[in-house]
XYZ file of C-alpha atoms in Angstrom:
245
model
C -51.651 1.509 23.297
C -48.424 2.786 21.926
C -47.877 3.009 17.961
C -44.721 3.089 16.655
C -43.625 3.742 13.459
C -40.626 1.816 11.939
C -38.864 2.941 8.437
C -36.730 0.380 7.089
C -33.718 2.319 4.750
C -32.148 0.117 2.028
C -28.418 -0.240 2.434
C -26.464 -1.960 -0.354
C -23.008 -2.287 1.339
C -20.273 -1.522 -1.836
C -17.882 -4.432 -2.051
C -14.928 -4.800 -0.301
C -11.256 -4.644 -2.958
C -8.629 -3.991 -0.741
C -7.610 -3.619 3.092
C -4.305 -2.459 4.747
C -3.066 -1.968 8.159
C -0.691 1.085 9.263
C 1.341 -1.092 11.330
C 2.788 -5.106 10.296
C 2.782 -7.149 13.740
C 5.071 -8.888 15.091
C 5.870 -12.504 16.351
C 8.107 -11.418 19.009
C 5.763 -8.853 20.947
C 3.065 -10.028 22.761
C 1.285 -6.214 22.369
C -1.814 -6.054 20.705
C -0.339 -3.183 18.607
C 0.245 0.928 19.163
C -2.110 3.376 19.825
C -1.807 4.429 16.069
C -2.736 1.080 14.837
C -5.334 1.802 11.910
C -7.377 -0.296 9.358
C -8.088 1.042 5.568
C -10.873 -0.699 3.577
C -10.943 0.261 0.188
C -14.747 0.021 -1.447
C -15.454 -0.193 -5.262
C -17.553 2.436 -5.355
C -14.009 4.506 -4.232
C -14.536 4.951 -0.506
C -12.001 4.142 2.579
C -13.362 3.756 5.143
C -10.797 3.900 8.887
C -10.936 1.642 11.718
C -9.386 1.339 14.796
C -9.273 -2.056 16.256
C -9.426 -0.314 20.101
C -8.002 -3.535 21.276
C -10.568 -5.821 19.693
C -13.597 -2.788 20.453
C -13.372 -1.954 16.224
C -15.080 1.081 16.306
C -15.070 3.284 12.458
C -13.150 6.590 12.849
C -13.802 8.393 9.330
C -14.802 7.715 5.886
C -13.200 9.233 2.737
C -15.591 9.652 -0.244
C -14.179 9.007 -3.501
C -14.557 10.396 -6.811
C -17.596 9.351 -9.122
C -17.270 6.076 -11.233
C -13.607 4.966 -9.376
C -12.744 2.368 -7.380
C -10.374 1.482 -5.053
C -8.428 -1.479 -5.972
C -5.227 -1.440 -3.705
C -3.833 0.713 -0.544
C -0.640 1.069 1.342
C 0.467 2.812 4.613
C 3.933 4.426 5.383
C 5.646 5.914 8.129
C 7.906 8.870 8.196
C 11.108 8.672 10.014
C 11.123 8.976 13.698
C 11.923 12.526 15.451
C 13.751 13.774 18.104
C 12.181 16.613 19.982
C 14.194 19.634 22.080
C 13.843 17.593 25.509
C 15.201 14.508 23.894
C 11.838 12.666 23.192
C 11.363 10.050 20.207
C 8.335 11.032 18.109
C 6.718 8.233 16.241
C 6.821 9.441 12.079
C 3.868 10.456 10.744
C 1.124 8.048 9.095
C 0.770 8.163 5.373
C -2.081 6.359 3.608
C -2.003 6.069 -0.509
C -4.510 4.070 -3.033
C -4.800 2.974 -6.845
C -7.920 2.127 -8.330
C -7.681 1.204 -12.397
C -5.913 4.818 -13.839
C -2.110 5.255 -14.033
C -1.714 7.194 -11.153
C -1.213 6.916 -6.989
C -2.977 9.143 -4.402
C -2.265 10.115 -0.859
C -4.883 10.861 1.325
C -4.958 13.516 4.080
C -5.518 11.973 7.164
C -7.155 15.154 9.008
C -9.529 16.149 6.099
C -10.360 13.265 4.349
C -9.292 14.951 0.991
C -6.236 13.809 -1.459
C -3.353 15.474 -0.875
C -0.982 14.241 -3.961
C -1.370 12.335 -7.097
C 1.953 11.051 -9.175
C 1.071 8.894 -12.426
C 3.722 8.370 -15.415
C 4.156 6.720 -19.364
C 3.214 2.970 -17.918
C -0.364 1.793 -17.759
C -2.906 1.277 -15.358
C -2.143 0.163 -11.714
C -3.316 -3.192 -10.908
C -1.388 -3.352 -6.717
C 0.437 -1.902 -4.910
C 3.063 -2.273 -1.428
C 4.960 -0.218 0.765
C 8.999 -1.160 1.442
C 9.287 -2.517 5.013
C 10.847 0.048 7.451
C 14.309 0.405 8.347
C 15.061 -1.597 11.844
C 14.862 1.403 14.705
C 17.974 -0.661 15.633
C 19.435 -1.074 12.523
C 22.759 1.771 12.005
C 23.566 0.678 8.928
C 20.705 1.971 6.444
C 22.478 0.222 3.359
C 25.547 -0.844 2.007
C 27.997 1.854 1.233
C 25.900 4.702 1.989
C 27.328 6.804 4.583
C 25.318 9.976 6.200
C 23.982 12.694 3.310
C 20.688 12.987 1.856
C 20.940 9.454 0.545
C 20.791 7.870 3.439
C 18.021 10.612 5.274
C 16.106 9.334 1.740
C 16.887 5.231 2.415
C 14.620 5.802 6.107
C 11.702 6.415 4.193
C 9.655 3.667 2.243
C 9.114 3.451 -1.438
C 5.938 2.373 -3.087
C 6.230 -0.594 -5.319
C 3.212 -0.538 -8.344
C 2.409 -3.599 -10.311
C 0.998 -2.227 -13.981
C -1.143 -4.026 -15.836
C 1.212 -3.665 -19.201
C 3.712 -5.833 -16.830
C 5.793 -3.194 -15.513
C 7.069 -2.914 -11.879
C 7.055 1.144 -10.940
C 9.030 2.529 -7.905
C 7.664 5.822 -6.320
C 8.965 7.706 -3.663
C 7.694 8.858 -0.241
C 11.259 10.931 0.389
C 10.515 14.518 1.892
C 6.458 13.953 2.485
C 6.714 14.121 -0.881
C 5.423 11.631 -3.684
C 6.831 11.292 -7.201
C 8.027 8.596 -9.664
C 11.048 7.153 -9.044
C 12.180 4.769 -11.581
C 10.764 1.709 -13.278
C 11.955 -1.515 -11.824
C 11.662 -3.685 -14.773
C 10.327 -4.056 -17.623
C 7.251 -6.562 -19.137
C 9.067 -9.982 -19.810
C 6.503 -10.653 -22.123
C 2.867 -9.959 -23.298
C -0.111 -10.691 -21.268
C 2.052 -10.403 -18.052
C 0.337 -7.963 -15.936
C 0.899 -7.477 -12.632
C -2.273 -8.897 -10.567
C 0.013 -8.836 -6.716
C 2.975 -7.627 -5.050
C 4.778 -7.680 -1.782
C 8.446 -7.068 -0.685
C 9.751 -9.438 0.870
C 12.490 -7.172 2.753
C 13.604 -3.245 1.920
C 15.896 -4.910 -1.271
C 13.573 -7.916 -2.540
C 10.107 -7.468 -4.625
C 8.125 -10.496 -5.194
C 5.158 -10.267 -7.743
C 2.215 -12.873 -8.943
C 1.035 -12.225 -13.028
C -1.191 -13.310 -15.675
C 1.323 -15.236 -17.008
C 0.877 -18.286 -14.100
C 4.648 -17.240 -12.902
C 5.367 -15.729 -9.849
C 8.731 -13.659 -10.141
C 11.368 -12.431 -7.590
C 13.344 -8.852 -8.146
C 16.518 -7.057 -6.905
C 14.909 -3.397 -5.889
C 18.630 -2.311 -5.783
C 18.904 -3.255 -9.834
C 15.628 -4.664 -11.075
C 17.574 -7.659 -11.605
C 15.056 -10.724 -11.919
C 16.072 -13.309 -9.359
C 13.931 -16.537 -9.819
C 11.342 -17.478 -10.977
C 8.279 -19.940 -10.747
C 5.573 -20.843 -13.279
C 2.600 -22.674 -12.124
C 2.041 -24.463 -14.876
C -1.109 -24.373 -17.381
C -5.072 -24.934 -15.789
C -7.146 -27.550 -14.985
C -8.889 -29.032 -18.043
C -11.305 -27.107 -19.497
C -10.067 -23.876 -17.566
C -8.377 -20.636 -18.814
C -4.308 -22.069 -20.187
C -2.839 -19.552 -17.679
C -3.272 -19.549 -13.993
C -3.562 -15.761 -12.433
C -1.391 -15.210 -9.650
């Protein structure tokens, strides 16, 4: 008779804060996606971990350890530009992958070794979210209004990174030149106890953000201009007075 030994290893799975994937889809392709399609999961015990869906076959390509006592708590993906090589061929941009996690600062991660690359952190407080501009339209000639050729319009085909602070503060940093570095801060807190708790543009000139404050606000990118705005209203009975967004 056979005896086989079995050792059981206890795995506490860290929890899961944030996810992001490389690519947004689309309602008018029936594709399942490009090859470069790639999931981040960010851990609060600081890893990200990278998947690739492999058409429904989700198989995990890497992790990246983080730092001791830090936590992920948003990421973001970017593309570079597209290329043109000597023969003519369109190169997809490179993949960029960044994350925040409760300190004042942004990373970008090296794809190939797993390590950050860049930090950029400024005089606002911590980083509560975080979202990358949409991409310029592949068919889309006219990159902005008034701009015309130059390094301002090479800079307008790259995305910025909006940051929601927790002091209420909207940040702008810049992915220009493989590069990342404060740009300028959008607006201002309207008030106390308005942090930032989510963001999302809702195209390359409009940021939309939730806050503490139960009011979800709408922002010119172009000016930091506040658009509109909707409050929510105090809680239920016997719940907290403001609603987080």
């Amino acid at each position: 008779m056979d005896v086989h030994r079995c050792r059981f290893v206890p795995y506490p799975p860290s929890a899961i804060n944030a996810l992001a994937f490389s690519h947004t889809s689309s309602l008018t392709s029936s594709s399942k996606g490009p090859s470069t399609l790639r999931l981040a999961i960010g851990r609060a015990n600081g890893d990200i971990e990278i998947w690739n869906p492999l058409r429904g076959a989700w198989h995990q390509e890497t992790i990246f350890r983080g730092g001791k006592d830090r936590s992920i708590e948003g990421l973001a993906w970017t593309q570079d530009p597209e290329e043109t090589d000597k023969n003519g061929y369109i190169l997809p941009g490179r993949l960029r992958l960044f994350s925040t996690g409760y300190s004042d600062s942004v990373t970008e991660w090296d794809l190939s070794t797993g390590k950050p690359a860049r930090h950029a952190s400024g005089n606002y407080g911590e980083l509560w979210c975080m979202a990358a501009q949409p991409r310029v339209p592949a068919s889309d000639k006219t990159l902005a209004n008034g701009v015309n050729g130059g390094a301002q319009e090479e800079e307008l085909q790259y995305q910025n990174l909006a940051v929601g602070c927790a002091d209420g503060s909207i940040v702008l940093m810049s992915t220009a030149d493989g590069d990342l570095k404060f740009q300028r801060t959008l607006t201002r807190p309207p008030k106390k106890n308005a942090r930032v708790l989510s963001i999302t543009w809702q195209n390359r000139h409009t940021v939309i953000t939730g806050h503490a404050d139960s009011t979800i606000r709408v922002f010119d990118a172009r000016n930091g201009q506040q658009i509109r705005s909707m409050t929510l209203g105090a809680g239920p009975q016997g719940a907290p007075k403001e609603i987080l967004v």
